[in-house]
Coordinates of C-alpha atoms in Angstrom, one line a residue:
M1 CA 8.5 10.5 -2.1
Q2 CA 5.9 7.7 -1.8
K3 CA 7.8 4.9 -3.5
I4 CA 4.8 2.6 -4.2
A5 CA 6.0 -1.0 -4.3
L6 CA 5.5 -3.3 -7.2
Y7 CA 2.9 -5.2 -5.3
L8 CA 0.3 -2.9 -6.7
V9 CA 0.9 -4.5 -10.1
L10 CA 1.7 -8.1 -9.1
C11 CA -1.3 -8.8 -6.8
F12 CA -1.5 -12.6 -6.4
L13 CA -5.0 -14.0 -7.0
G14 CA -4.7 -17.6 -5.9
M15 CA -4.6 -17.4 -2.1
P16 CA -7.5 -18.2 0.2
Y17 CA -9.8 -15.4 1.0
I18 CA -9.1 -13.7 4.3
F19 CA -11.8 -11.6 5.9
C20 CA -10.4 -8.1 5.8
Q21 CA -12.4 -5.7 3.6
V22 CA -11.7 -2.1 3.0
L23 CA -15.1 -0.5 3.4
Q24 CA -15.9 3.0 4.6
K25 CA -17.5 1.3 7.6
N26 CA -19.0 4.3 9.2
A27 CA -20.5 5.8 6.0
P28 CA -24.3 5.8 6.0
W29 CA -24.6 4.0 2.7
V30 CA -22.8 1.0 4.3
Q31 CA -24.4 1.2 7.7
E32 CA -28.0 1.5 6.3
N33 CA -27.7 -0.9 3.4
K34 CA -28.8 -4.5 4.3
S35 CA -27.2 -5.9 1.1
L36 CA -23.8 -4.9 2.6
L37 CA -24.5 -6.6 5.9
L38 CA -25.4 -9.9 7.3
V39 CA -27.3 -9.7 10.6
N40 CA -27.3 -12.3 13.3
S41 CA -28.7 -12.4 16.9
T42 CA -25.7 -10.7 18.5
K43 CA -24.5 -8.0 16.2
Q44 CA -24.1 -7.0 12.6
Q45 CA -21.4 -8.7 10.6
R46 CA -20.1 -7.8 7.2
K47 CA -20.6 -10.1 4.2
A48 CA -17.6 -12.2 3.3
K49 CA -17.4 -10.8 -0.2
I50 CA -18.6 -7.5 -1.3
T51 CA -17.9 -6.1 -4.8
L52 CA -16.9 -2.6 -5.5
S53 CA -19.9 -2.1 -7.7
E54 CA -22.3 -3.1 -4.8
V55 CA -20.8 -0.4 -2.6
S56 CA -20.8 2.2 -5.4
G57 CA -24.5 1.4 -6.2
A58 CA -25.4 1.8 -2.5
A59 CA -23.6 5.1 -2.3
E60 CA -25.1 6.5 -5.5
R61 CA -28.6 5.6 -4.3
F62 CA -27.9 7.3 -1.0
F63 CA -26.7 10.5 -2.7
T64 CA -29.9 10.8 -4.6
T65 CA -31.5 11.6 -1.2
V66 CA -29.2 14.4 -0.2
D67 CA -27.5 17.4 -1.8
R68 CA -24.3 15.7 -2.8
D69 CA -22.7 19.0 -3.9
K70 CA -23.1 20.7 -0.5
K71 CA -19.9 21.2 1.4
G72 CA -19.6 18.4 4.0
S73 CA -22.1 16.0 2.3
G74 CA -19.5 13.2 2.3
F75 CA -19.7 12.7 -1.5
K76 CA -16.1 13.7 -2.1
P77 CA -14.6 11.3 0.4
F78 CA -16.7 8.5 -1.1
K79 CA -15.6 9.3 -4.7
R80 CA -11.9 9.4 -3.6
W81 CA -12.3 6.0 -2.0
E82 CA -14.1 4.6 -5.1
Y83 CA -11.5 5.9 -7.5
Q84 CA -8.6 4.6 -5.4
W85 CA -9.9 1.0 -5.1
G86 CA -11.2 0.8 -8.6
F87 CA -7.6 0.1 -9.6
Y88 CA -7.4 -3.0 -7.3
T89 CA -10.4 -5.1 -8.1
K90 CA -10.3 -8.8 -8.9
P91 CA -12.2 -10.5 -11.8
D92 CA -15.1 -11.2 -9.5
G93 CA -15.4 -7.5 -8.7
T94 CA -14.2 -7.7 -5.1
I95 CA -11.2 -5.6 -3.9
K96 CA -7.9 -7.3 -3.3
T97 CA -7.3 -8.1 0.3
A98 CA -4.5 -6.8 2.5
A99 CA -3.0 -10.3 2.6
E100 CA -2.9 -10.4 -1.1
F101 CA -1.1 -7.1 -1.3
W102 CA 1.4 -8.3 1.4
D103 CA 2.0 -11.5 -0.5
S104 CA 2.8 -9.6 -3.7
W105 CA 5.3 -7.5 -1.8
E106 CA 7.1 -10.6 -0.6
Q107 CA 7.1 -12.0 -4.1
K108 CA 8.7 -8.7 -5.3
N109 CA 11.4 -9.0 -2.6
S110 CA 12.0 -12.6 -3.6
L111 CA 12.4 -11.7 -7.2
N112 CA 14.7 -8.8 -6.4
A113 CA 16.9 -11.1 -4.3
K114 CA 17.7 -13.3 -7.3
E115 CA 21.2 -12.6 -8.7
D116 CA 20.2 -13.2 -12.3
L117 CA 17.9 -10.2 -12.5
L118 CA 19.0 -6.9 -13.8
S119 CA 19.9 -4.3 -11.2
D120 CA 17.6 -1.2 -10.8
T121 CA 19.5 1.7 -12.4
S122 CA 16.6 4.2 -12.3
N123 CA 17.2 7.5 -10.7
W124 CA 13.8 8.8 -9.5
Q125 CA 13.9 12.1 -7.6
S126 CA 11.1 13.8 -5.8
L127 CA 9.8 17.1 -7.3
G128 CA 7.6 17.8 -4.3
P129 CA 5.6 19.9 -3.7
Y130 CA 7.7 20.6 -0.6
T131 CA 6.0 23.9 -0.2
H132 CA 3.6 26.1 -2.1
T133 CA 2.4 29.6 -2.8
N134 CA -1.3 30.1 -2.6
T135 CA -2.2 32.3 -5.6
A136 CA -5.9 31.6 -5.9
S137 CA -7.1 28.8 -3.7
W138 CA -9.8 29.2 -1.0
S139 CA -8.5 26.1 0.8
P140 CA -4.7 25.6 0.4
G141 CA -3.0 22.5 1.7
Q142 CA -0.7 19.7 0.8
G143 CA -2.1 16.4 2.1
R144 CA -4.1 14.7 4.8
I145 CA -2.8 14.0 8.3
N146 CA -4.4 11.2 10.4
V147 CA -2.3 11.4 13.6
I148 CA 0.4 13.5 15.3
A149 CA 2.8 12.4 18.1
V150 CA 5.7 14.2 19.9
D151 CA 8.7 12.4 21.3
P152 CA 8.2 12.5 25.1
N153 CA 11.9 12.9 25.6
N154 CA 12.5 15.6 23.0
S155 CA 9.7 18.1 22.1
A156 CA 11.5 19.1 18.9
V157 CA 10.9 15.6 17.5
I158 CA 7.5 15.3 15.9
Y159 CA 5.9 12.4 14.0
V160 CA 2.9 12.4 11.7
G161 CA 0.9 9.6 10.0
A162 CA -0.8 10.0 6.7
P163 CA -3.6 7.9 5.2
A164 CA -1.5 6.8 2.3
G165 CA 1.8 8.6 2.8
G166 CA 3.3 6.7 5.7
I167 CA 5.0 8.0 8.8
W168 CA 7.2 11.1 8.7
K169 CA 9.6 12.5 11.3
S170 CA 10.8 16.0 12.1
T171 CA 13.8 16.7 14.4
D172 CA 13.4 20.5 14.4
G173 CA 9.9 21.1 15.5
G174 CA 8.2 20.7 12.1
V175 CA 10.5 22.7 9.9
H176 CA 11.9 19.8 8.0
W177 CA 10.6 16.3 7.5
V178 CA 11.9 12.9 6.4
A179 CA 10.0 9.8 5.4
L180 CA 10.4 6.6 7.6
S181 CA 8.3 4.2 5.6
D182 CA 9.0 4.5 1.9
Y183 CA 9.8 0.9 1.4
L184 CA 7.0 -0.6 3.4
P185 CA 4.2 -2.3 1.4
Q186 CA 1.5 -0.6 3.5
I187 CA 1.9 3.1 4.1
G188 CA -1.3 4.2 5.8
V189 CA -0.8 5.3 9.5
S190 CA -3.6 6.2 11.9
G191 CA -1.8 5.7 15.3
I192 CA 1.7 6.3 16.7
A193 CA 3.0 5.3 20.1
I194 CA 6.6 6.2 21.3
N195 CA 8.3 4.4 24.2
P196 CA 8.8 7.0 26.9
S197 CA 11.9 5.2 28.2
N198 CA 13.4 4.5 24.8
S199 CA 12.5 6.9 21.9
K200 CA 13.9 4.5 19.3
V201 CA 11.0 2.1 20.0
I202 CA 7.9 3.2 18.1
Y203 CA 4.7 1.4 17.3
I204 CA 2.4 2.4 14.4
A205 CA -1.2 1.3 13.8
T206 CA -1.5 0.9 10.1
G207 CA -4.2 1.8 7.6
D208 CA -6.5 4.7 7.1
D209 CA -9.1 4.5 9.9
D210 CA -11.2 7.5 8.7
A211 CA -11.8 7.0 5.0
N212 CA -10.3 3.5 4.5
D213 CA -8.1 4.6 1.7
S214 CA -5.5 2.0 2.7
Y215 CA -5.6 -1.3 4.5
S216 CA -4.4 -2.1 8.0
V217 CA -1.8 -4.8 8.1
G218 CA -1.6 -4.8 11.9
V219 CA 0.7 -3.0 14.3
M220 CA 4.3 -2.4 13.1
K221 CA 7.3 -1.8 15.3
T222 CA 10.7 -0.2 15.0
T223 CA 13.5 -0.5 17.5
D224 CA 15.9 1.8 15.7
G225 CA 14.0 5.0 15.4
G226 CA 12.2 4.1 12.2
V227 CA 15.1 2.9 10.1
T228 CA 13.6 -0.5 9.9
W229 CA 10.1 -1.8 10.6
K230 CA 8.7 -5.3 11.4
K231 CA 5.2 -6.6 11.8
T232 CA 4.2 -7.5 15.3
G233 CA 1.9 -10.5 16.1
A234 CA -1.3 -11.0 14.3
I235 CA -4.4 -9.0 15.4
G236 CA -7.6 -10.8 14.5
V237 CA -9.9 -13.7 15.3
S238 CA -10.2 -17.2 14.0
T239 CA -13.5 -18.1 12.3
S240 CA -14.9 -21.2 10.6
S241 CA -14.0 -19.5 7.3
G242 CA -10.5 -18.6 8.2
F243 CA -8.5 -16.0 10.1
K244 CA -10.3 -12.6 10.2
E245 CA -7.9 -9.7 10.5
A246 CA -8.7 -6.3 11.8
S247 CA -9.5 -4.1 8.8
S248 CA -8.7 -0.8 10.5
M249 CA -7.1 0.5 13.7
N250 CA -6.5 3.9 15.2
E251 CA -5.3 4.9 18.7
I252 CA -2.4 3.0 20.2
Y253 CA -0.8 3.6 23.6
I254 CA 2.1 2.3 25.6
D255 CA 1.8 1.7 29.3
P256 CA 4.2 4.2 30.8
S257 CA 5.1 1.9 33.7
N258 CA 5.7 -1.1 31.5
P259 CA 6.7 -0.3 27.9
N260 CA 6.2 -3.9 26.8
T261 CA 2.5 -3.4 27.5
V262 CA 0.6 -1.8 24.6
L263 CA -3.1 -1.3 23.9
V264 CA -4.6 -0.6 20.4
A265 CA -8.1 0.1 19.2
T266 CA -9.2 -1.8 16.2
S267 CA -12.2 -2.8 14.1
L268 CA -12.4 -6.0 16.1
G269 CA -11.9 -4.6 19.5
V270 CA -9.2 -3.5 22.0
Y271 CA -6.1 -5.6 21.8
K272 CA -3.4 -5.8 24.3
T273 CA 0.2 -7.1 24.3
T274 CA 2.4 -7.6 27.4
N275 CA 5.4 -8.8 25.4
G276 CA 6.2 -5.9 23.2
G277 CA 4.0 -7.0 20.4
T278 CA 5.0 -10.6 20.0
S279 CA 1.4 -11.6 20.7
W280 CA -1.9 -9.7 21.1
V281 CA -5.0 -10.7 23.1
R282 CA -8.4 -9.2 22.6
K283 CA -9.8 -7.5 25.7
L284 CA -12.9 -5.8 24.4
D285 CA -15.0 -7.0 21.4
G286 CA -16.6 -4.6 18.9
D287 CA -15.6 -1.9 16.4
I288 CA -13.6 0.4 18.7
I289 CA -12.9 3.8 17.2
D290 CA -11.1 5.6 20.1
L291 CA -9.0 4.7 23.1
K292 CA -7.5 6.7 25.9
M293 CA -5.7 6.1 29.2
K294 CA -6.5 8.2 32.2
P295 CA -3.6 10.7 32.8
K296 CA -1.3 9.5 35.6
N297 CA -3.3 6.3 36.2
R298 CA -2.3 3.3 34.1
N299 CA -5.1 1.2 35.6
I300 CA -8.0 3.2 34.1
W301 CA -8.7 3.1 30.3
Y302 CA -11.5 4.4 28.2
A303 CA -12.8 3.0 24.8
V304 CA -15.7 3.9 22.6
S305 CA -17.5 2.3 19.7
K306 CA -19.8 4.4 17.4
N307 CA -22.5 4.5 20.2
T308 CA -21.1 3.1 23.4
F309 CA -18.6 4.2 26.1
Y310 CA -16.5 1.6 27.9
K311 CA -14.3 1.8 31.0
S312 CA -11.6 -0.4 32.4
T313 CA -10.3 -0.2 36.0
D314 CA -7.8 -3.1 35.7
G315 CA -5.3 -1.8 33.2
G316 CA -7.3 -2.8 30.1
E317 CA -7.8 -6.4 31.1
S318 CA -11.6 -6.0 31.0
F319 CA -14.1 -3.3 30.1
V320 CA -17.6 -2.5 31.3
K321 CA -20.2 -0.6 29.4
I322 CA -21.2 2.8 30.9
S323 CA -24.9 3.6 30.7
I324 CA -25.6 7.2 29.8
S325 CA -29.1 8.6 30.3
G326 CA -30.7 10.1 27.2
F327 CA -27.8 9.2 24.9
T328 CA -29.3 7.8 21.6
N329 CA -28.9 7.6 17.8
S330 CA -25.1 8.0 17.9
T331 CA -23.2 7.1 14.7
R332 CA -19.7 8.1 15.9
I333 CA -17.9 9.1 19.1
T334 CA -14.5 10.6 19.7
M335 CA -13.1 11.6 23.1
D336 CA -10.3 13.1 25.0
V337 CA -8.8 13.5 28.6
T338 CA -6.6 16.1 30.1
P339 CA -3.7 16.1 32.6
S340 CA -5.0 19.4 34.0
N341 CA -7.8 17.4 35.7
P342 CA -7.4 13.6 35.2
D343 CA -11.0 13.0 36.4
Y344 CA -12.4 14.8 33.4
V345 CA -13.5 12.9 30.2
Y346 CA -15.2 14.6 27.3
F347 CA -16.7 13.0 24.2
V348 CA -18.6 14.3 21.2
S349 CA -21.2 12.4 19.3
A350 CA -22.4 12.5 15.7
G351 CA -25.9 11.1 15.3
N352 CA -28.9 10.6 13.1
T353 CA -32.2 12.5 13.6
V354 CA -35.1 10.0 13.6
D355 CA -38.8 11.0 13.3
S356 CA -41.7 9.4 15.2
A357 CA -42.1 6.7 12.6
G358 CA -38.4 5.7 12.9
K359 CA -37.4 7.2 9.6
I360 CA -34.0 8.9 9.5
T361 CA -34.4 12.6 8.5
A362 CA -30.8 13.8 9.0
R363 CA -27.5 11.9 9.3
N364 CA -24.3 12.4 11.1
K365 CA -25.4 15.6 12.7
F366 CA -24.1 17.2 15.9
N367 CA -25.5 14.9 18.7
G368 CA -24.0 16.6 21.7
V369 CA -20.9 17.0 23.8
Y370 CA -20.8 14.8 27.0
K371 CA -18.7 15.5 30.0
S372 CA -17.7 13.3 33.0
T373 CA -16.0 14.6 36.1
D374 CA -15.7 11.2 37.8
S375 CA -13.3 9.3 35.5
G376 CA -16.0 8.2 33.0
S377 CA -18.3 6.5 35.5
S378 CA -21.1 8.9 34.6
F379 CA -21.8 11.5 31.9
S380 CA -24.1 14.5 31.4
R381 CA -24.7 16.3 28.2
T382 CA -23.5 19.9 28.0
S383 CA -25.7 22.8 27.2
E384 CA -24.6 23.2 23.6
Y385 CA -27.4 22.2 21.1
N386 CA -26.5 24.4 18.1
D387 CA -25.0 22.7 15.1
I388 CA -21.3 23.1 15.5
F389 CA -20.5 20.5 12.8
K390 CA -22.0 22.5 9.8
S391 CA -21.5 19.2 8.0
S392 CA -23.0 15.7 7.6
Q393 CA -19.7 13.9 7.0
A394 CA -18.7 13.3 10.6
W395 CA -18.4 9.6 9.7
Y396 CA -15.3 10.7 7.7
D397 CA -13.7 13.3 10.1
L398 CA -14.5 14.1 13.7
A399 CA -12.1 15.3 16.4
L400 CA -12.2 16.5 20.0
T401 CA -9.5 17.7 22.3
V402 CA -9.1 19.3 25.7
S403 CA -6.5 21.9 26.7
D404 CA -3.7 20.3 28.8
T405 CA -3.7 23.3 31.1
E406 CA -7.4 24.5 31.2
P407 CA -9.8 21.6 31.8
E408 CA -12.9 23.6 30.8
T409 CA -11.4 24.5 27.4
V410 CA -12.7 22.1 24.8
Y411 CA -12.4 22.0 21.0
V412 CA -14.5 20.1 18.4
G413 CA -13.6 19.8 14.7
V414 CA -15.4 18.5 11.7
L415 CA -15.5 21.0 8.9
D416 CA -13.9 23.8 11.0
I417 CA -12.7 24.1 14.6
W418 CA -15.0 25.3 17.4
K419 CA -13.9 26.3 20.9
S420 CA -15.5 26.3 24.3
T421 CA -14.1 27.9 27.4
N422 CA -17.0 26.8 29.8
G423 CA -16.7 23.0 29.7
G424 CA -18.6 22.5 26.5
D425 CA -21.7 24.4 27.4
S426 CA -21.3 26.8 24.5
F427 CA -18.9 26.9 21.5
M428 CA -17.7 29.6 19.2
Q429 CA -16.3 29.1 15.7
L430 CA -12.5 29.4 15.7
N431 CA -11.8 29.4 11.9
W432 CA -13.4 29.1 8.5
W433 CA -12.2 26.6 5.9
D434 CA -12.6 29.1 3.0
K435 CA -10.8 32.0 4.6
P436 CA -7.1 31.1 4.2
K437 CA -5.9 34.6 5.2
Q438 CA -7.2 34.2 8.8
T439 CA -4.5 33.8 11.4
S440 CA -6.5 30.9 12.8
Y441 CA -6.8 29.2 9.5
T442 CA -6.5 25.4 9.1
H443 CA -7.5 23.4 6.0
A444 CA -11.0 22.0 6.0
D445 CA -12.0 18.6 7.5
I446 CA -10.4 18.0 10.9
H447 CA -9.2 14.5 11.5
F448 CA -7.1 14.9 14.6
M449 CA -6.6 17.4 17.4
R450 CA -4.4 17.1 20.5
F451 CA -2.6 19.3 23.1
I452 CA 1.0 18.1 23.6
N453 CA 3.3 20.0 25.9
G454 CA 1.2 23.1 25.6
T455 CA 1.0 23.1 21.8
F456 CA -2.3 22.6 20.1
F457 CA -1.9 20.3 17.1
A458 CA -4.5 19.8 14.3
G459 CA -4.3 17.2 11.5
T460 CA -6.5 18.1 8.5
D461 CA -7.1 17.2 4.9
G462 CA -4.5 19.8 4.1
G463 CA -1.7 19.0 6.6
I464 CA -0.5 19.6 10.1
Y465 CA -1.1 22.9 12.0
A466 CA 0.2 24.0 15.4
S467 CA -0.9 26.7 17.8
K468 CA 0.9 28.1 20.8
D469 CA -2.0 30.3 21.9
H470 CA -5.0 27.9 22.2
G471 CA -6.0 28.3 18.6
T472 CA -5.9 32.1 18.2
T473 CA -3.2 31.6 15.6
F474 CA -2.1 28.5 13.8
T475 CA 1.2 27.8 12.0
D476 CA 1.2 25.5 9.0
L477 CA 4.0 22.9 9.5
T478 CA 3.3 21.1 6.3
E479 CA 6.3 22.6 4.4
N480 CA 8.7 19.8 3.3
L481 CA 6.1 17.2 4.2
V482 CA 5.7 15.4 0.8
I483 CA 2.3 13.8 1.2
G484 CA 0.4 15.3 -1.7
Q485 CA -1.7 12.8 -3.6
F486 CA -1.7 13.5 -7.4
Y487 CA -4.6 12.3 -9.5
R488 CA -2.9 13.4 -12.8
I489 CA 0.1 15.3 -14.0
S490 CA 1.1 17.0 -17.3
V491 CA 4.6 18.2 -18.4
A492 CA 5.5 20.9 -20.9
K493 CA 7.1 19.7 -24.1
Q494 CA 9.7 22.5 -24.0
S495 CA 10.8 22.0 -20.4
T496 CA 10.5 19.4 -17.6
K497 CA 10.6 22.3 -15.2
N498 CA 7.0 23.2 -16.1
V499 CA 4.6 20.8 -14.6
V500 CA 0.9 20.9 -13.7
G501 CA -1.0 18.5 -11.5
G502 CA -4.2 17.9 -9.6
L503 CA -4.1 16.9 -5.9
Q504 CA -6.7 15.1 -3.9
D505 CA -8.6 17.7 -1.8
N506 CA -5.9 20.3 -2.4
G507 CA -6.5 21.8 -5.7
G508 CA -4.5 22.5 -8.9
Y509 CA -0.7 22.7 -8.4
A510 CA 1.5 24.5 -11.0
L511 CA 5.3 24.2 -11.0
S512 CA 7.2 26.9 -12.8
E513 CA 10.3 28.9 -12.0
K514 CA 11.2 26.2 -9.5
N515 CA 8.1 27.0 -7.3
W516 CA 4.8 25.3 -6.8
K517 CA 1.7 27.5 -6.8
I518 CA -1.9 26.5 -5.9
Y519 CA -3.9 28.2 -8.6
Y520 CA -7.3 26.8 -7.8
G521 CA -9.0 24.9 -4.9
A522 CA -11.3 21.9 -4.4
D523 CA -10.0 18.5 -5.7
G524 CA -7.5 19.1 -8.5
M525 CA -8.0 16.6 -11.3
D526 CA -6.9 16.0 -14.9
C527 CA -4.7 18.7 -16.4
V528 CA -2.8 19.6 -19.5
V529 CA 0.0 22.0 -20.6
D530 CA -0.4 23.8 -23.9
P531 CA 2.2 22.2 -26.2
N532 CA 3.1 25.6 -27.7
K533 CA 2.9 27.7 -24.6
P534 CA 4.8 26.1 -21.7
N535 CA 3.3 28.5 -19.1
T536 CA -0.3 27.9 -20.1
Y537 CA -1.9 25.2 -18.0
Y538 CA -5.5 23.9 -17.8
G539 CA -6.9 22.0 -14.9
F540 CA -10.3 20.5 -13.9
I541 CA -11.9 20.2 -10.5
Q542 CA -13.9 17.0 -9.6
M543 CA -16.6 15.8 -12.1
G544 CA -15.4 18.3 -14.7
Y545 CA -17.5 21.0 -13.0
T546 CA -15.0 23.9 -13.7
L547 CA -11.9 24.2 -15.9
Y548 CA -9.3 26.7 -14.7
K549 CA -6.6 28.3 -17.0
T550 CA -3.4 30.0 -16.1
I551 CA -1.1 31.7 -18.6
D552 CA 1.7 32.5 -16.3
G553 CA 2.7 29.1 -14.8
G554 CA 0.2 29.3 -11.9
K555 CA 0.8 32.9 -10.7
T556 CA -2.7 33.9 -11.5
I557 CA -5.9 32.4 -12.8
Q558 CA -6.5 33.8 -16.3
K559 CA -10.1 32.5 -16.3
S560 CA -12.5 29.8 -15.1
I561 CA -14.7 28.0 -17.5
N562 CA -18.0 26.3 -16.7
G563 CA -17.7 22.6 -17.4
G564 CA -21.3 22.5 -18.6
G565 CA -23.7 19.6 -19.0
L566 CA -24.1 16.6 -16.8
P567 CA -21.3 15.7 -14.4
G568 CA -18.5 13.6 -15.8
R569 CA -16.4 11.0 -14.1
W570 CA -14.8 11.8 -10.8
V571 CA -11.6 12.4 -12.8
T572 CA -13.0 13.9 -16.0
P573 CA -10.5 13.6 -18.8
L574 CA -8.7 16.4 -20.6
A575 CA -6.6 16.2 -23.7
V576 CA -4.8 18.7 -25.9
N577 CA -3.7 18.4 -29.6
S578 CA -0.6 19.8 -31.3
K579 CA -2.4 23.1 -31.9
G580 CA -3.2 23.6 -28.3
E581 CA -6.9 22.8 -28.8
I582 CA -8.6 21.4 -25.6
Y583 CA -10.9 18.4 -25.5
S584 CA -12.9 17.0 -22.7
G585 CA -15.2 14.1 -22.2
K586 CA -18.4 13.5 -20.2
Y587 CA -21.1 11.6 -22.1
F588 CA -20.1 13.4 -25.2
L589 CA -16.7 14.3 -26.6
R590 CA -16.4 18.0 -26.3
K591 CA -14.1 20.8 -27.6
L592 CA -13.3 24.0 -25.8
E593 CA -14.3 27.0 -28.1
N594 CA -12.9 30.5 -27.7
D595 CA -11.7 29.7 -24.1
S596 CA -15.3 30.2 -23.0
Y597 CA -17.5 27.1 -23.6
F598 CA -17.4 23.4 -24.5
R599 CA -19.0 22.4 -27.8
T600 CA -20.4 18.9 -28.1
I601 CA -19.0 16.7 -30.8
G602 CA -20.8 13.6 -32.2
K603 CA -23.3 11.3 -30.4
A604 CA -23.6 10.4 -26.7
F605 CA -21.8 7.4 -25.3
E606 CA -23.6 5.0 -23.0
R607 CA -21.1 5.7 -20.2
A608 CA -19.1 8.7 -19.3
I609 CA -15.8 8.9 -21.1
E610 CA -12.8 7.9 -19.0
H611 CA -9.8 8.5 -21.3
I612 CA -9.1 10.6 -24.4
A613 CA -6.0 10.1 -26.6
I614 CA -5.0 12.1 -29.6
D615 CA -2.6 10.8 -32.2
P616 CA 0.6 13.0 -31.7
N617 CA 1.2 12.8 -35.5
N618 CA -2.3 13.5 -36.7
D619 CA -4.8 15.7 -34.7
A620 CA -7.7 14.2 -36.7
I621 CA -7.2 10.8 -35.2
M622 CA -8.7 10.5 -31.6
Y623 CA -9.6 7.6 -29.3
V624 CA -11.9 7.7 -26.3

């Protein structure tokens, strides 16, 4: 359903450089690497031009210091980012800018408008997956959700934003979904705001704020319920080197008393418009990663950076820093408020552990839940000191929410969801990512949580989940939400109805008998269909660690085979010849023998193999 525009191919290279770089800004290999930063007397600023190889090198060095294969290490989010942007580098090694992508989209539109061009007669249709059967995955899901919003005038109307799959709408409480942004050049969405007096007016904050898998191109607005979208005024700052656009943005809110007034949190600060988006003015400087309005009080707003809490008492015109005793070493903050007690504010912090010599000994660990009962004027840390993250990737996903009816009921999510009923003083684990048969199950990696009209919504790496009983049970609402991100696909020679594919973070998907089945978990990668047995599929997980085989179109796993040897590429290649013999590539070409092990063929290559091609007319001729 994601109709990726031709701008991905036509990227224009001749325009001036505009400072808008797609870095995983909160990741430790960026924050702690001086080669990726320029430092002045006031604050850190990113270098004007950073190559993809510079970032990759910094990350690889970082992952030699930690167990990269441990769940929640952050290695997988990095490799996904690296793989994605590797397709969009320029000759100098830098990644194409958001402005260059936008310019290419406009070029495409201009070309399509010419009467002398041939008309598009293609007839692409979506195959899904619209839904799936979990046959053997320990973490079933369909795609990541960054944000969830409900129409304030109709609770059956739900919107979700995906990091690369755009904005989607349901009019029946999440049973069916339709895409609203297929023809936009930028389809990452991290914030949604609906006009309470006119539901057809919606603002979206674009880009992927958590993993930076897509650029922000500013705030976009619709006045017809999502049929058409237009860019609002520019959000950025003028510098001596050109106009610097916000590279990411997240929370966006409409003033309920004046719908033309909107505030949005961005990588350059809090921006405010009073004219419906025609122009924006910066009201708070800094990389702001969360924003909230005090319930029932449009004059009081809260904002946070990675380590600082700010408060406004004049409707977001100005903000002051709130000093919090004992609060140190924070690397990320997320917060929430509750209408059940508007004076309450909670935030959770991820932080680094630093020894007496100033050396970092642990990163992005649980750094406390903080609570305010006086509208954010002061905070105290709650009594929970146990590790409720069970992860070191809070730079990638971190969420907190408060019940809208019980102000002492608080939830924190990173890898799984944890619940407190005593104002954050103690938490209990609500679910486990690798136990999909739990009634409280949600997919791993929690990006968003919020109570809306009594319903507890969670946005995860696997989709949208909703609970009517404060998290005791969750319902998966991802069915018909077509946001799966395929790395590779393979189609049977005998029938186009037999397809196998690997999905980012959501495992191996097998289509047969008109149904999709998840026949293994982790990141689904390269895959092949046996040319002589249309129901026999093979699929790798990341780095070629394990190969899975099904002989019944995904209904069951026939066996799993150790990938063996050194790790391969993030997407380790698979190939099959006319006899159904399987080949793989890491630093050697390898052949699967007896469905049980890989035999090395020939000498080692200097770099890991990226592609394998076998001559369809002669199995003896191969290229890597």
